Short mmCIF file of C-alpha atoms in Angstrom, two decimals:
data_model
loop_
_atom_site.label_atom_id
_atom_site.label_comp_id
_atom_site.label_asym_id
_atom_site.label_seq_id
_atom_site.Cartn_x
_atom_site.Cartn_y
_atom_site.Cartn_z
CA MET A 14 68.31 29.66 -71.06
CA LYS A 15 66.97 27.40 -73.73
CA ASN A 16 69.29 26.54 -76.62
CA ASN A 17 67.86 25.10 -79.78
CA SER A 18 68.17 25.58 -83.55
CA ILE A 19 70.63 28.26 -84.64
CA TYR A 20 72.59 29.46 -87.66
CA LYS A 21 69.77 30.78 -89.77
CA LYS A 22 70.58 30.59 -93.47
CA ILE A 23 74.12 29.30 -93.03
CA ALA A 24 74.15 27.93 -96.56
CA CYS A 25 73.32 31.28 -98.13
CA ALA A 26 75.37 33.49 -95.83
CA LEU A 27 78.63 31.68 -95.32
CA VAL A 28 80.31 35.04 -95.33
CA LEU A 29 77.79 37.76 -94.56
CA ALA A 30 78.52 40.82 -96.63
CA ASN A 31 75.39 42.92 -96.20
CA THR A 32 73.88 42.48 -92.75
CA ILE A 33 72.61 45.13 -90.34
CA THR A 34 69.51 43.65 -88.21
CA MET A 35 81.01 38.20 -92.60
CA PHE A 36 100.42 29.96 -98.57
CA GLY A 37 102.85 31.24 -96.21
CA VAL A 38 102.87 34.33 -94.13
CA THR A 39 103.89 37.61 -95.73
CA GLY A 40 105.54 40.46 -93.88
CA CYS A 41 103.81 43.43 -92.28
CA ASP A 42 104.59 47.09 -92.72
CA THR A 43 107.82 48.17 -91.10
CA ASN A 44 106.17 51.30 -89.68
CA GLU A 45 104.60 50.91 -86.26
CA ASP A 46 100.81 50.48 -86.31
CA PRO A 47 99.05 53.59 -84.96
CA VAL A 48 97.00 53.15 -81.81
CA ASN A 49 93.93 55.11 -80.76
CA THR A 50 94.28 57.03 -77.51
CA GLY A 51 90.74 58.35 -77.74
CA THR A 52 88.85 61.62 -78.07
CA ALA A 53 86.98 63.94 -75.74
CA GLY A 54 83.21 63.76 -75.94
CA THR A 55 80.62 66.47 -76.54
CA PRO A 56 79.08 67.84 -73.30
CA GLU A 57 75.47 66.85 -72.77
CA SER A 58 72.51 68.75 -71.39
CA THR A 59 70.29 66.23 -69.59
CA GLU A 60 67.82 66.32 -66.74
CA ALA A 61 69.00 65.05 -63.37
CA PRO A 62 68.05 61.39 -62.81
CA PHE A 63 65.04 60.56 -60.71
CA THR A 64 65.88 59.27 -57.27
CA SER A 65 62.58 57.53 -56.47
CA THR A 66 59.94 55.67 -58.45
CA ASP A 67 57.34 57.75 -56.61
CA GLU A 68 58.41 60.70 -58.78
CA LEU A 69 57.42 58.85 -61.96
CA PHE A 70 53.76 58.06 -61.34
CA GLY A 71 52.10 61.24 -60.14
CA ALA A 72 49.37 60.71 -62.75
CA GLY A 73 48.74 57.12 -61.71
CA ASP A 74 45.44 56.20 -60.08
CA LYS A 75 46.58 55.16 -56.59
CA GLU A 76 43.25 53.52 -55.83
CA TYR A 77 43.71 51.33 -58.89
CA PHE A 78 47.36 50.35 -58.42
CA ILE A 79 50.57 51.52 -56.76
CA PRO A 80 53.78 50.07 -58.26
CA PHE A 81 56.61 48.47 -56.28
CA GLN A 82 54.70 47.87 -53.08
CA ASN A 83 55.89 44.30 -52.60
CA PRO A 84 59.69 43.82 -52.65
CA GLU A 85 59.20 40.07 -53.01
CA THR A 86 57.45 40.49 -56.38
CA SER A 87 58.94 43.71 -57.74
CA TYR A 88 62.24 45.50 -58.28
CA CYS A 89 63.51 48.74 -59.80
CA SER A 90 67.15 49.79 -60.15
CA ILE A 91 66.11 53.42 -59.51
CA SER A 92 65.28 52.42 -55.93
CA ASP A 93 68.85 51.14 -55.57
CA GLY A 94 70.24 54.55 -56.53
CA LEU A 95 71.01 53.46 -60.09
CA ALA A 96 69.04 56.05 -62.06
CA VAL A 97 70.58 57.41 -65.27
CA PRO A 98 69.49 60.49 -67.26
CA VAL A 99 66.28 60.32 -69.29
CA ARG A 100 67.48 61.58 -72.66
CA GLN A 101 65.59 62.90 -75.65
CA GLN A 102 66.85 61.42 -78.90
CA GLY A 103 66.34 62.80 -82.39
CA MET A 104 64.35 61.04 -85.11
CA GLY A 105 66.60 57.99 -84.74
CA GLY A 106 69.50 56.72 -82.67
CA CYS A 107 67.48 54.75 -80.09
CA TYR A 108 69.86 51.80 -80.42
CA CYS A 109 72.71 54.04 -79.26
CA TYR A 110 70.80 55.94 -76.59
CA SER A 111 69.60 52.73 -74.93
CA ALA A 112 73.08 51.16 -75.17
CA VAL A 113 74.65 54.20 -73.48
CA SER A 114 72.04 54.07 -70.71
CA SER A 115 72.89 50.39 -70.26
CA MET A 116 76.61 51.22 -70.06
CA GLN A 117 76.01 54.02 -67.57
CA VAL A 118 73.75 52.10 -65.19
CA LYS A 119 76.12 49.11 -65.07
CA TYR A 120 79.16 51.33 -64.51
CA LEU A 121 77.25 53.25 -61.83
CA LYS A 122 76.42 49.95 -60.10
CA GLU A 123 80.05 48.76 -60.21
CA HIS A 124 81.92 52.03 -59.60
CA GLY A 125 79.47 54.46 -58.01
CA GLU A 126 79.67 57.11 -60.74
CA LEU A 127 78.18 57.85 -64.14
CA PRO A 128 80.59 57.60 -67.08
CA ASP A 129 80.51 60.69 -69.31
CA LEU A 130 79.21 59.34 -72.63
CA ASN A 131 77.16 61.22 -75.22
CA PRO A 132 75.18 58.91 -77.57
CA ASN A 133 75.54 61.35 -80.48
CA ASP A 134 79.35 61.15 -80.30
CA ILE A 135 79.04 57.41 -80.89
CA ILE A 136 76.49 57.82 -83.69
CA TYR A 137 78.85 60.15 -85.58
CA ARG A 138 81.56 57.49 -85.30
CA ILE A 139 79.21 54.94 -86.86
CA TYR A 140 77.72 57.01 -89.66
CA GLY A 141 78.94 59.73 -91.98
CA VAL A 142 77.46 61.60 -94.95
CA THR A 143 79.35 60.95 -98.18
CA GLU A 144 81.40 63.82 -99.53
CA THR A 145 82.84 64.01 -103.03
CA SER A 146 86.11 65.23 -104.47
CA GLU A 147 86.30 68.17 -106.86
CA ASP A 148 85.79 65.80 -109.77
CA GLY A 149 82.72 64.21 -108.16
CA VAL A 150 84.27 60.99 -106.84
CA PRO A 151 82.77 59.79 -103.50
CA GLN A 152 85.26 59.89 -100.63
CA TYR A 153 85.31 57.29 -97.85
CA PRO A 154 88.24 58.22 -95.61
CA GLU A 155 87.22 56.14 -92.58
CA GLU A 156 85.92 52.66 -91.89
CA LYS A 157 82.29 53.44 -91.21
CA PHE A 158 78.80 53.49 -92.73
CA TYR A 159 78.21 56.33 -95.20
CA ILE A 160 74.80 57.59 -96.28
CA SER A 161 74.12 59.55 -99.44
CA SER A 162 72.01 62.22 -97.68
CA GLY A 163 70.22 62.97 -94.46
CA LEU A 164 71.19 63.18 -90.79
CA GLU A 165 73.19 60.50 -89.03
CA THR A 166 71.05 60.92 -85.91
CA ASP A 167 67.90 60.02 -87.88
CA LEU A 168 69.12 56.49 -88.62
CA GLY A 169 68.56 53.13 -87.02
CA GLY A 170 71.34 50.75 -86.07
CA ASP A 171 72.27 47.95 -83.70
CA VAL A 172 74.46 47.01 -80.75
CA MET A 173 77.16 45.64 -83.06
CA MET A 174 77.62 49.10 -84.52
CA VAL A 175 77.89 50.62 -81.05
CA ALA A 176 80.50 48.07 -80.00
CA GLY A 177 82.47 48.71 -83.20
CA ALA A 178 82.52 52.44 -82.53
CA LEU A 179 83.79 52.03 -78.97
CA CYS A 180 85.98 48.92 -79.09
CA ALA A 181 89.27 50.61 -80.03
CA ASP A 182 88.74 54.37 -79.85
CA PRO A 183 88.27 55.53 -76.25
CA LEU A 184 85.58 58.15 -75.70
CA ASN A 185 86.44 60.26 -72.67
CA GLY A 186 88.71 57.36 -71.74
CA TYR A 187 86.03 54.64 -72.03
CA VAL A 188 85.98 51.66 -74.37
CA ILE A 189 83.40 48.90 -74.69
CA LYS A 190 84.04 46.01 -72.32
CA GLU A 191 81.14 43.72 -73.12
CA ALA A 192 78.03 43.60 -75.28
CA ASN A 193 75.97 40.58 -74.20
CA ILE A 194 73.24 39.58 -76.65
CA TYR A 195 70.75 37.55 -74.64
CA GLY A 196 68.30 36.55 -77.36
CA SER A 197 64.51 36.65 -77.67
CA TYR A 198 61.74 36.42 -75.09
CA ASN A 199 58.28 34.87 -75.26
CA THR A 200 58.52 33.94 -78.94
CA ASP A 201 58.58 30.76 -81.01
CA ASP A 202 61.25 32.20 -83.32
CA ALA A 203 63.97 29.52 -83.49
CA ASP A 204 66.61 31.82 -84.97
CA PHE A 205 67.62 33.29 -81.62
CA ASP A 206 68.61 31.94 -78.28
CA LYS A 207 65.76 32.15 -75.77
CA VAL A 208 65.58 33.95 -72.45
CA THR A 209 62.98 33.49 -69.76
CA GLU A 210 61.24 35.97 -67.52
CA GLU A 211 63.64 35.00 -64.71
CA ASP A 212 66.65 35.49 -67.00
CA ILE A 213 65.60 39.09 -67.67
CA LYS A 214 64.91 39.78 -64.00
CA ASN A 215 68.29 38.40 -62.99
CA ALA A 216 70.03 40.46 -65.67
CA VAL A 217 68.30 43.67 -64.51
CA ARG A 218 69.25 42.98 -60.88
CA GLU A 219 72.84 42.17 -61.82
CA ASN A 220 73.45 44.95 -64.36
CA GLY A 221 70.89 47.64 -63.52
CA GLY A 222 69.18 47.48 -66.92
CA VAL A 223 68.71 45.49 -70.13
CA CYS A 224 68.01 46.85 -73.62
CA MET A 225 64.72 45.63 -75.13
CA CYS A 226 63.55 45.86 -78.76
CA VAL A 227 60.00 47.23 -78.99
CA ASN A 228 57.66 49.05 -81.36
CA TYR A 229 57.78 52.71 -80.45
CA LYS A 230 54.04 53.41 -80.67
CA LYS A 231 51.76 50.44 -81.43
CA ASP A 232 49.32 49.42 -78.68
CA CYS A 233 50.63 52.14 -76.37
CA LYS A 234 47.97 53.81 -74.25
CA TYR A 235 47.36 55.69 -70.99
CA ILE A 236 45.13 53.62 -68.73
CA ASN A 237 44.38 54.74 -65.18
CA GLY A 238 47.29 57.17 -65.42
CA TYR A 239 49.88 54.58 -66.46
CA TYR A 240 51.36 54.53 -69.95
CA THR A 241 51.49 50.90 -71.08
CA GLN A 242 52.09 48.60 -74.04
CA ASN A 243 51.19 45.02 -74.95
CA HIS A 244 51.83 44.61 -78.67
CA PRO A 245 51.29 40.97 -79.71
CA GLU A 246 53.13 41.40 -83.05
CA ASN A 247 56.17 43.13 -81.54
CA CYS A 248 58.60 40.55 -82.93
CA GLU A 249 57.42 41.19 -86.48
CA ASP A 250 57.60 44.99 -86.43
CA SER A 251 59.77 46.19 -83.57
CA ASP A 252 61.47 49.45 -84.58
CA HIS A 253 62.84 50.88 -81.36
CA VAL A 254 65.09 50.04 -78.41
CA ALA A 255 64.58 51.07 -74.77
CA LEU A 256 65.97 50.02 -71.38
CA VAL A 257 64.25 47.70 -68.88
CA VAL A 258 65.03 49.00 -65.37
CA GLY A 259 62.52 47.07 -63.26
CA TRP A 260 59.43 44.92 -63.01
CA ASP A 261 56.32 44.36 -60.94
CA ASP A 262 54.59 40.97 -60.95
CA ASP A 263 51.41 42.59 -59.63
CA PHE A 264 50.94 45.16 -62.41
CA PRO A 265 47.31 44.63 -63.49
CA ALA A 266 46.60 42.55 -66.60
CA ASP A 267 43.71 44.86 -67.62
CA CYS A 268 45.93 47.96 -67.73
CA PHE A 269 46.81 47.50 -71.42
CA ALA A 270 45.10 48.38 -74.69
CA THR A 271 45.37 44.68 -75.51
CA PRO A 272 44.52 43.01 -72.18
CA ALA A 273 47.22 40.67 -70.93
CA SER A 274 46.71 37.04 -69.96
CA ARG A 275 48.22 37.63 -66.52
CA ASN A 276 49.47 40.32 -64.18
CA GLY A 277 53.04 41.54 -64.49
CA ALA A 278 55.00 44.15 -66.48
CA TRP A 279 58.47 45.55 -67.14
CA LEU A 280 59.25 49.15 -66.25
CA VAL A 281 61.04 50.54 -69.30
CA GLN A 282 63.05 53.77 -69.59
CA ASN A 283 62.67 55.38 -72.99
CA SER A 284 64.65 58.08 -74.78
CA PHE A 285 61.81 60.47 -75.70
CA GLY A 286 62.35 62.92 -72.85
CA VAL A 287 60.65 63.32 -69.47
CA PHE A 288 57.36 64.61 -70.94
CA TRP A 289 56.68 61.28 -72.67
CA GLY A 290 54.84 58.47 -70.89
CA ASN A 291 55.26 58.50 -67.12
CA CYS A 292 58.15 60.99 -66.87
CA GLY A 293 59.99 59.14 -69.66
CA TYR A 294 59.10 55.61 -68.51
CA TYR A 295 56.33 53.14 -69.32
CA TRP A 296 55.09 49.62 -68.60
CA VAL A 297 55.43 46.66 -71.01
CA SER A 298 53.40 43.52 -70.33
CA TYR A 299 55.15 40.23 -69.61
CA ASP A 300 52.95 38.88 -72.43
CA MET A 301 54.62 40.99 -75.12
CA PRO A 302 57.11 39.02 -77.26
CA VAL A 303 60.54 40.60 -77.65
CA PRO A 304 62.86 39.74 -80.59
CA ASN A 305 66.09 40.65 -78.83
CA LEU A 306 67.53 41.81 -75.52
CA TYR A 307 71.09 42.85 -74.72
CA ASP A 308 73.26 44.95 -72.45
CA CYS A 309 76.60 46.77 -72.69
CA SER A 310 79.37 47.79 -70.33
CA VAL A 311 82.43 50.04 -70.58
CA THR A 312 85.81 50.33 -68.89
CA ASN A 313 88.43 53.06 -68.55
CA GLU A 314 91.28 50.69 -67.62
CA TYR A 315 93.12 50.94 -70.96
CA SER A 316 95.17 53.78 -72.38
CA SER A 317 94.96 52.92 -76.08
CA ALA A 318 93.88 50.25 -78.54
CA ILE A 319 94.23 48.84 -82.07
CA SER A 320 91.60 47.09 -84.15
CA PHE A 321 91.86 46.37 -87.87
CA GLY A 322 88.31 44.98 -88.03
CA ARG A 323 85.91 46.90 -85.81
CA ASN A 324 82.58 46.43 -87.52
CA VAL A 325 80.83 43.08 -87.72
CA TYR A 326 79.89 42.82 -91.37
CA GLY A 327 81.10 39.33 -92.30
CA GLN A 328 81.17 35.80 -90.93
CA VAL A 329 83.17 32.69 -91.77
CA TYR A 330 82.08 29.17 -90.83
CA SER A 331 84.28 26.17 -90.12
CA THR A 332 85.05 23.74 -92.92
CA ASP A 333 83.16 20.86 -91.27
CA ILE A 334 79.97 22.94 -90.98
CA ILE A 335 80.27 23.92 -94.64
CA GLU A 336 80.83 20.28 -95.57
CA LYS A 337 77.72 19.20 -93.68
CA VAL A 338 75.63 21.81 -95.49
CA LEU A 339 77.03 20.75 -98.85
CA ASN A 340 76.13 17.15 -97.96
CA GLY A 341 72.51 18.10 -97.42
CA ALA A 342 72.33 19.10 -93.74
CA ASP A 343 69.55 21.53 -92.90
CA PRO A 344 71.36 24.82 -92.14
CA THR A 345 68.61 25.88 -89.70
CA ALA A 346 68.79 22.66 -87.69
CA PHE A 347 72.28 22.84 -86.19
CA THR A 348 72.11 22.66 -82.42
CA LEU A 349 74.31 24.65 -80.11
CA GLU A 350 76.03 21.46 -79.04
CA GLU A 351 76.90 20.63 -82.65
CA VAL A 352 78.43 24.05 -83.17
CA HIS A 353 80.45 23.79 -79.95
CA ALA A 354 81.87 20.49 -81.19
CA SER A 355 82.74 21.85 -84.64
CA ASN A 356 86.23 22.64 -85.88
CA ASP A 357 87.74 25.96 -84.90
CA VAL A 358 87.82 28.95 -87.19
CA VAL A 359 91.35 30.21 -86.50
CA THR A 360 92.05 33.86 -87.28
CA ALA A 361 95.04 36.11 -86.63
CA SER A 362 96.27 39.66 -87.03
CA VAL A 363 99.89 40.84 -86.89
CA TYR A 364 100.72 44.15 -85.18
CA ASP A 365 103.76 46.35 -84.92
CA HIS A 366 103.46 48.44 -81.76
CA LYS A 367 105.48 48.60 -78.58
CA GLY A 368 103.43 48.41 -75.41
CA ALA A 369 101.86 46.24 -72.72
CA VAL A 370 98.79 44.29 -73.81
CA GLY A 371 96.23 44.19 -71.03
CA ALA A 372 93.33 42.50 -72.83
CA ILE A 373 92.04 41.21 -76.15
CA GLY A 374 88.53 41.99 -77.36
CA PHE A 375 86.65 39.72 -79.76
CA TRP A 376 83.18 38.41 -80.63
CA THR A 377 81.54 35.10 -79.87
CA THR A 378 78.95 34.12 -82.48
CA VAL A 379 76.84 31.76 -80.34
CA PRO A 380 76.26 31.32 -76.60
CA GLY A 381 78.88 29.26 -74.78
CA GLN A 382 81.21 29.17 -77.78
CA PRO A 383 84.64 27.73 -76.85
CA TYR A 384 87.53 30.09 -77.59
CA THR A 385 91.30 30.29 -77.27
CA ILE A 386 93.33 33.49 -77.49
CA GLU A 387 97.09 33.54 -77.98
CA ILE A 388 99.58 36.40 -78.05
CA ARG A 389 102.63 35.32 -80.04
CA GLN A 390 106.01 36.94 -80.42
CA GLY A 391 106.73 38.53 -83.79
CA GLU A 392 104.98 36.94 -86.77
CA PHE A 393 103.51 33.67 -85.47
CA GLY A 394 106.42 33.09 -83.09
CA LYS A 395 106.41 31.53 -79.64
CA VAL A 396 103.31 31.90 -77.46
CA LEU A 397 103.77 34.68 -74.90
CA ALA A 398 100.34 34.29 -73.28
CA SER A 399 97.22 32.20 -73.82
CA GLN A 400 93.72 31.95 -72.40
CA SER A 401 90.80 29.65 -73.17
CA GLY A 402 87.21 29.54 -72.02
CA THR A 403 83.59 30.29 -72.87
CA PHE A 404 81.14 33.15 -72.39
CA GLU A 405 77.51 32.56 -71.52
CA TYR A 406 76.15 34.85 -74.22
CA THR A 407 76.77 35.72 -77.83
CA GLY A 408 78.48 39.10 -78.04
CA TYR A 409 81.59 41.19 -77.71
CA HIS A 410 83.90 40.30 -74.84
CA THR A 411 87.29 41.32 -73.46
CA VAL A 412 89.66 38.69 -72.13
CA GLU A 413 91.99 40.24 -69.59
CA PHE A 414 95.50 39.03 -68.82
CA GLU A 415 96.48 38.93 -65.16
CA ASN A 416 99.92 40.23 -66.08
CA PRO A 417 100.16 42.67 -69.04
CA VAL A 418 102.13 41.19 -71.93
CA SER A 419 105.06 43.31 -73.15
CA VAL A 420 105.17 43.36 -76.95
CA LYS A 421 106.68 45.15 -79.91
CA LYS A 422 105.91 43.20 -83.06
CA PHE A 423 103.38 40.49 -82.21
CA THR A 424 100.53 38.30 -83.43
CA VAL A 425 97.12 37.75 -81.85
CA VAL A 426 95.49 34.41 -82.69
CA VAL A 427 91.80 33.81 -81.92
CA LYS A 428 90.21 30.37 -82.21
CA THR A 429 86.43 30.01 -81.99
CA ALA A 430 84.42 26.84 -82.56
CA GLY A 431 82.21 26.80 -85.63
CA SER A 432 82.39 30.39 -86.83
CA ALA A 433 84.01 33.80 -86.43
CA PHE A 434 83.06 37.39 -87.17
CA PHE A 435 84.94 39.56 -89.68
CA GLU A 436 84.61 43.12 -90.91
CA GLY A 437 83.50 42.05 -94.41
CA SER A 438 84.16 43.90 -97.65
CA ALA A 439 83.45 47.46 -98.70
CA THR A 440 80.16 47.64 -100.56
CA ASP A 441 77.67 50.05 -102.09
CA ASP A 442 74.91 47.55 -101.35
CA PHE A 443 74.13 49.10 -97.98
CA SER A 444 71.17 51.04 -96.69
CA ALA A 445 69.99 52.43 -93.38
CA ARG A 446 66.46 53.08 -92.23
CA THR A 447 64.78 56.14 -90.75
CA ILE A 448 61.22 56.08 -89.43
CA PHE A 449 60.07 57.30 -92.84
CA GLN A 450 62.30 55.72 -95.46
CA ARG A 451 65.35 53.65 -96.31
CA ILE A 452 68.47 55.61 -97.35
CA SER A 453 71.09 54.10 -99.64
CA GLY A 454 74.71 54.24 -98.65
CA HIS A 455 78.18 52.71 -98.64
CA TYR A 456 79.96 50.54 -96.11
CA GLU A 457 83.71 51.16 -96.03
CA ALA A 458 86.25 48.58 -94.91
CA LYS A 459 89.98 48.99 -95.49
CA CYS A 460 91.69 45.62 -95.44
CA ARG A 461 95.25 45.44 -96.73
CA PRO A 462 97.65 42.54 -97.38
CA GLY A 463 100.05 41.20 -94.80
CA ARG A 464 98.21 41.86 -91.56
CA SER A 465 95.28 39.43 -91.17
CA PHE A 466 95.03 35.69 -91.79
CA ILE A 467 92.86 32.58 -91.59
CA GLN A 468 94.47 29.23 -90.83
CA ILE A 469 93.62 26.53 -93.37
CA GLY A 470 95.29 23.24 -92.56
CA GLU A 471 98.85 24.16 -91.60
CA ASP A 472 98.90 27.34 -93.71
CA TRP A 473 98.16 30.89 -92.63
CA VAL A 474 96.32 32.37 -95.62
CA ASP A 475 96.13 36.13 -96.04
CA VAL A 476 92.52 37.34 -96.00
CA THR A 477 93.24 39.31 -99.18
CA ASP A 478 94.47 36.21 -101.06
CA PRO A 479 92.26 35.77 -104.16
CA GLU A 480 92.38 31.99 -103.61
CA LEU A 481 91.04 32.24 -100.05
CA MET A 482 87.40 31.47 -100.82
CA SER A 483 88.21 28.36 -102.83
CA ARG A 484 90.62 27.17 -100.14
CA LEU A 485 87.80 27.53 -97.61
CA GLY A 486 85.63 25.34 -99.85
CA PHE A 487 83.18 28.03 -100.85
CA ASP A 488 83.74 27.35 -104.56
CA LYS A 489 81.81 24.10 -104.05
CA LEU A 490 78.64 25.98 -103.27
CA PRO A 491 75.88 26.17 -105.88
CA PRO A 492 76.26 29.21 -108.17
CA GLU A 493 73.29 31.02 -106.62
CA LEU A 494 74.93 30.75 -103.19
CA GLN A 495 78.38 31.78 -104.39
CA GLU A 496 76.86 35.13 -105.33
CA GLU A 497 76.24 35.73 -101.62
CA VAL A 498 79.89 35.18 -100.68
CA ALA A 499 82.39 38.02 -100.33
CA MET A 500 85.93 38.32 -99.02
CA PRO A 501 85.83 38.39 -95.20
CA GLY A 502 88.20 41.29 -94.56
CA ASP A 503 90.00 41.69 -91.23
CA PRO A 504 88.83 39.59 -88.26
CA CYS A 505 87.10 41.46 -85.46
CA ILE A 506 89.94 41.53 -82.93
CA THR A 507 90.85 44.41 -80.60
CA VAL A 508 94.16 44.81 -78.76
CA LEU A 509 93.87 46.88 -75.56
CA PHE A 510 97.01 48.40 -74.05
CA LYS A 511 97.62 49.31 -70.44
#
């Protein structure tokens, strides 16, 4: 991994309010907070997984090339018995279909069975079509992304949306365990962490598959019976996500519409059905730049969960980072090491529910970000349990407790160096994209007083406090930047019960 400049546009997005591509303690409600015990999924109709790579390449010219002949220079998770169904998505939803395939292949590798997850069930948790009351007022009953018209399954999205939909509402008993965002590959873009060819190979071997952002059609072509892609501008116009399940270092460089500089390609499972490409798969050159790669995993170890802030739609930075920007620091030039050494952003939510806490889910905003999690008795009382550490990648993570923590009314405190993710504020300034157009919509967040806080100095300040932004120092920003700032909403914390 190569870590370099990060925090693109910190100065103009100190609290992100519109991103898809965030004086004493007051009391909480006396009623117990409801937990989600989950819902049953919709049955799927999918083809049985392939059991051998030989089944994929019947159209391939065997005199020209035969894949996976050398185990020293090639690998495919299908050959290890880790095949998952080749699905056929609608006009959109690739981000969810690929994420589910990633969840299934990793669970299959770890537990020997496929988890029952339908991508469309997750999509309908993320998106909804706005309905109106009898007098024409738009109704937003749930915390989700609403569109004015169209089909939810036609829309694009991202892994953060998928994690938000599964973090606290079990689907057939499964919740998201991790969403590791690796970064970009073979690109000079400094806004992402970098991964190497070996990083991707290791991730595929370890997890069974890795999601890759691609363009769904440009520079794709059948050559010698193999469907391939080498799109040099993929980082600028990627519009699709598929799953890397293998590689072959010997795949010929001349087997692409745009010839590659060297041999080698990724075998990628798509979500266009088995009659697309080579039985639903195709080859992507090692040369092709990739703007982002990630994987997801699920668990069925928890009975229920609570999360006040599921969706990542806001971000708060530490006071010392803000101060450096206000003093003229280049917001694109912060190194990972500088962020790790920054002050903590300390967030908390107070819950009223009797149970045994088995784990806490939360987001890291940069690779290797130091964190501390505390479970406290009552409202900011004594510490019942605490864990600290780091995770290699940016993403959503669950921190498990060796012994479940018995609670009734309790507080979860999360400390992360440099920045923290929040749910953001409800807004009409939201839109989602189909392959044809952008559709306007509404993002709904339902933050209420007395349950979520940010620590400023020695004070726990309610996230709904109208003085919060000035106490964080955001009122010192230039007027044009203050327009970009919105209230952060609830922090993205999930409590998982045994």
